[in-house]
mmCIF file of C-alpha atoms in Angstrom:
data_model
loop_
_atom_site.group_PDB
_atom_site.id
_atom_site.type_symbol
_atom_site.label_atom_id
_atom_site.label_comp_id
_atom_site.label_asym_id
_atom_site.label_seq_id
_atom_site.Cartn_x
_atom_site.Cartn_y
_atom_site.Cartn_z
ATOM 1 C CA UNK X 25 3.745 9.243 -2.757
ATOM 2 C CA UNK X 26 3.905 7.292 -5.999
ATOM 3 C CA UNK X 27 1.846 4.141 -6.364
ATOM 4 C CA UNK X 28 3.642 1.081 -7.693
ATOM 5 C CA UNK X 29 3.552 -2.690 -7.703
ATOM 6 C CA UNK X 30 4.287 -2.989 -3.981
ATOM 7 C CA UNK X 31 1.208 -1.006 -2.961
ATOM 8 C CA UNK X 32 -1.137 -2.756 -5.407
ATOM 9 C CA UNK X 33 0.165 -6.208 -4.441
ATOM 10 C CA UNK X 34 -0.351 -5.368 -0.748
ATOM 11 C CA UNK X 35 -3.924 -4.240 -1.450
ATOM 12 C CA UNK X 36 -4.697 -7.327 -3.559
ATOM 13 C CA UNK X 37 -3.315 -9.696 -0.934
ATOM 14 C CA UNK X 38 -5.132 -7.999 1.941
ATOM 15 C CA UNK X 39 -8.597 -9.023 3.089
ATOM 16 C CA UNK X 40 -9.978 -6.244 0.883
ATOM 17 C CA UNK X 41 -8.612 -7.947 -2.241
ATOM 18 C CA UNK X 42 -11.038 -10.854 -1.990
ATOM 19 C CA UNK X 43 -14.060 -8.541 -2.240
ATOM 20 C CA UNK X 44 -12.616 -5.698 -4.346
ATOM 21 C CA UNK X 45 -14.979 -4.814 -7.206
ATOM 22 C CA UNK X 46 -13.612 -1.550 -8.629
ATOM 23 C CA UNK X 47 -10.053 -0.230 -8.710
ATOM 24 C CA UNK X 48 -8.422 2.827 -10.252
ATOM 25 C CA UNK X 49 -4.630 2.869 -10.425
ATOM 26 C CA UNK X 50 -4.370 5.200 -13.407
ATOM 27 C CA UNK X 51 -1.145 7.078 -14.124
ATOM 28 C CA UNK X 52 0.932 4.947 -11.763
ATOM 29 C CA UNK X 53 4.161 2.966 -12.049
ATOM 30 C CA UNK X 54 2.561 -0.489 -11.919
ATOM 31 C CA UNK X 55 3.755 -3.403 -14.064
ATOM 32 C CA UNK X 56 2.717 -6.982 -14.743
ATOM 33 C CA UNK X 57 3.505 -7.870 -11.124
ATOM 34 C CA UNK X 58 0.546 -5.774 -9.948
ATOM 35 C CA UNK X 59 -1.734 -7.217 -12.645
ATOM 36 C CA UNK X 60 -0.795 -10.777 -11.668
ATOM 37 C CA UNK X 61 -1.579 -9.977 -8.019
ATOM 38 C CA UNK X 62 -4.990 -8.611 -9.014
ATOM 39 C CA UNK X 63 -5.605 -11.683 -11.154
ATOM 40 C CA UNK X 64 -4.674 -14.078 -8.361
ATOM 41 C CA UNK X 65 -6.256 -12.348 -5.372
ATOM 42 C CA UNK X 66 -9.195 -10.228 -6.591
ATOM 43 C CA UNK X 67 -11.806 -12.642 -7.965
ATOM 44 C CA UNK X 68 -14.663 -10.114 -7.679
ATOM 45 C CA UNK X 69 -12.938 -7.311 -9.651
ATOM 46 C CA UNK X 70 -15.367 -5.963 -12.251
ATOM 47 C CA UNK X 71 -13.932 -2.545 -13.153
ATOM 48 C CA UNK X 72 -10.285 -1.597 -13.539
ATOM 49 C CA UNK X 73 -8.628 1.632 -14.643
ATOM 50 C CA UNK X 74 -4.967 1.248 -15.649
ATOM 51 C CA UNK X 75 -4.922 4.199 -18.054
ATOM 52 C CA UNK X 76 -1.552 5.846 -18.631
ATOM 53 C CA UNK X 77 0.317 3.060 -16.810
ATOM 54 C CA UNK X 78 3.291 2.774 -19.160
ATOM 55 C CA UNK X 79 4.766 -0.289 -17.437
ATOM 56 C CA UNK X 80 1.832 -2.473 -18.550
ATOM 57 C CA UNK X 81 2.440 -4.682 -21.589
ATOM 58 C CA UNK X 82 0.048 -6.264 -24.046
ATOM 59 C CA UNK X 83 0.775 -9.776 -22.772
ATOM 60 C CA UNK X 84 0.348 -8.983 -19.082
ATOM 61 C CA UNK X 85 -2.941 -7.181 -19.731
ATOM 62 C CA UNK X 86 -4.382 -9.949 -21.954
ATOM 63 C CA UNK X 87 -3.268 -12.652 -19.498
ATOM 64 C CA UNK X 88 -4.944 -10.830 -16.626
ATOM 65 C CA UNK X 89 -8.216 -10.319 -18.499
ATOM 66 C CA UNK X 90 -8.318 -13.901 -19.753
ATOM 67 C CA UNK X 91 -8.217 -15.282 -16.220
ATOM 68 C CA UNK X 92 -10.574 -12.725 -14.633
ATOM 69 C CA UNK X 93 -14.015 -13.684 -15.941
ATOM 70 C CA UNK X 94 -15.891 -11.154 -13.797
ATOM 71 C CA UNK X 95 -13.947 -8.178 -15.193
ATOM 72 C CA UNK X 96 -16.399 -6.238 -17.378
ATOM 73 C CA UNK X 97 -14.867 -2.757 -17.742
ATOM 74 C CA UNK X 98 -11.256 -1.792 -18.341
ATOM 75 C CA UNK X 99 -9.696 1.558 -19.139
ATOM 76 C CA UNK X 100 -6.220 1.087 -20.619
ATOM 77 C CA UNK X 101 -6.108 4.338 -22.571
ATOM 78 C CA UNK X 102 -2.660 5.823 -22.977
ATOM 79 C CA UNK X 103 -0.666 2.702 -22.054
ATOM 80 C CA UNK X 104 2.355 2.862 -24.385
ATOM 81 C CA UNK X 105 3.065 -0.884 -24.181
ATOM 82 C CA UNK X 106 -0.349 -1.901 -25.547
ATOM 83 C CA UNK X 107 -0.885 -1.708 -29.326
ATOM 84 C CA UNK X 108 -4.280 -0.876 -30.852
ATOM 85 C CA UNK X 109 -4.774 -4.457 -32.048
ATOM 86 C CA UNK X 110 -4.630 -5.692 -28.455
ATOM 87 C CA UNK X 111 -7.045 -2.943 -27.385
ATOM 88 C CA UNK X 112 -9.563 -4.107 -30.010
ATOM 89 C CA UNK X 113 -9.234 -7.725 -28.843
ATOM 90 C CA UNK X 114 -9.810 -6.681 -25.235
ATOM 91 C CA UNK X 115 -12.757 -4.480 -26.234
ATOM 92 C CA UNK X 116 -14.399 -7.427 -28.004
ATOM 93 C CA UNK X 117 -13.806 -9.760 -25.083
ATOM 94 C CA UNK X 118 -15.185 -7.316 -22.517
ATOM 95 C CA UNK X 119 -18.184 -6.457 -24.718
ATOM 96 C CA UNK X 120 -18.994 -10.158 -25.026
ATOM 97 C CA UNK X 121 -18.781 -10.527 -21.240
ATOM 98 C CA UNK X 122 -21.003 -7.505 -20.688
ATOM 99 C CA UNK X 123 -23.585 -9.112 -22.956
ATOM 100 C CA UNK X 124 -23.250 -12.447 -21.168
ATOM 101 C CA UNK X 125 -22.009 -14.212 -24.300
ATOM 102 C CA UNK X 126 -19.211 -16.122 -22.600
ATOM 103 C CA UNK X 127 -21.773 -17.909 -20.447
ATOM 104 C CA UNK X 128 -24.087 -18.869 -23.323
ATOM 105 C CA UNK X 129 -22.489 -21.206 -25.860
ATOM 106 C CA UNK X 130 -25.648 -21.487 -27.996
ATOM 107 C CA UNK X 131 -27.424 -18.342 -29.242
ATOM 108 C CA UNK X 132 -30.814 -17.861 -27.677
ATOM 109 C CA UNK X 133 -33.823 -16.331 -29.346
ATOM 110 C CA UNK X 134 -34.298 -12.744 -28.241
ATOM 111 C CA UNK X 135 -37.638 -11.936 -26.661
ATOM 112 C CA UNK X 136 -38.540 -8.378 -25.715
ATOM 113 C CA UNK X 137 -39.650 -7.884 -22.151
ATOM 114 C CA UNK X 138 -42.386 -5.452 -21.325
ATOM 115 C CA UNK X 139 -40.963 -2.192 -20.026
ATOM 116 C CA UNK X 140 -37.401 -3.511 -19.820
ATOM 117 C CA UNK X 141 -34.833 -0.924 -20.815
ATOM 118 C CA UNK X 142 -31.187 -1.228 -21.734
ATOM 119 C CA UNK X 143 -28.583 0.837 -19.943
ATOM 120 C CA UNK X 144 -25.022 0.814 -21.231
ATOM 121 C CA UNK X 145 -22.167 2.738 -19.638
ATOM 122 C CA UNK X 146 -20.085 4.033 -22.521
ATOM 123 C CA UNK X 147 -17.534 5.835 -20.403
ATOM 124 C CA UNK X 148 -15.464 4.405 -17.575
ATOM 125 C CA UNK X 149 -16.119 7.609 -15.612
ATOM 126 C CA UNK X 150 -19.827 6.701 -15.591
ATOM 127 C CA UNK X 151 -19.018 3.074 -14.834
ATOM 128 C CA UNK X 152 -16.698 3.750 -11.910
ATOM 129 C CA UNK X 153 -18.897 6.549 -10.576
ATOM 130 C CA UNK X 154 -21.226 3.836 -9.320
ATOM 131 C CA UNK X 155 -18.473 2.442 -7.131
ATOM 132 C CA UNK X 156 -17.000 5.765 -6.027
ATOM 133 C CA UNK X 157 -13.923 5.728 -8.243
ATOM 134 C CA UNK X 158 -12.874 7.884 -11.165
ATOM 135 C CA UNK X 159 -11.237 7.117 -14.478
ATOM 136 C CA UNK X 160 -9.041 10.198 -14.306
ATOM 137 C CA UNK X 161 -7.205 12.143 -11.668
ATOM 138 C CA UNK X 162 -4.184 11.973 -9.454
ATOM 139 C CA UNK X 163 -2.165 8.850 -8.844
ATOM 140 C CA UNK X 164 -4.130 7.186 -6.122
ATOM 141 C CA UNK X 165 -5.682 3.862 -5.339
ATOM 142 C CA UNK X 166 -9.447 4.016 -5.161
ATOM 143 C CA UNK X 167 -11.328 0.908 -4.241
ATOM 144 C CA UNK X 168 -14.811 -0.227 -3.471
ATOM 145 C CA UNK X 169 -15.565 -3.576 -1.977
ATOM 146 C CA UNK X 170 -18.673 -5.431 -1.121
ATOM 147 C CA UNK X 171 -19.003 -8.590 0.880
ATOM 148 C CA UNK X 172 -22.069 -9.506 -1.124
ATOM 149 C CA UNK X 173 -21.873 -10.510 -4.760
ATOM 150 C CA UNK X 174 -25.629 -10.119 -5.076
ATOM 151 C CA UNK X 175 -25.149 -6.494 -6.129
ATOM 152 C CA UNK X 176 -23.248 -7.512 -9.249
ATOM 153 C CA UNK X 177 -24.963 -7.482 -12.606
#
């Protein structure tokens, strides 16, 4: 069965939507309607894979990201309706969020911590592996939810 707006909207509006942290809807027929549902009903969403979803436009993607401050990782590779310029804007925004820059208006002096290491997921496959999803594969909805936001970084 093909996944489209109806299925994603139903998931977002269900009780799972409120605690959904990771979602892969790659290579599906979703459009802005699904993105708006995720934006409005999935406040904990941190990772989203919409790669090869050709019904997604630049404006619907940017609108969704702008109003989802917890979203840190997005895979929109292969979406025909999203130009490279928009991808670069989104990459900058998400990188700033991952670094915590949107929460810190004034630059702070960096101080090294003893033994603290830096771990950066450079591939959405690695990122979504932590929540049991994949960035590639068949058209399916994969989701991970958690009732506790304490596990978020």
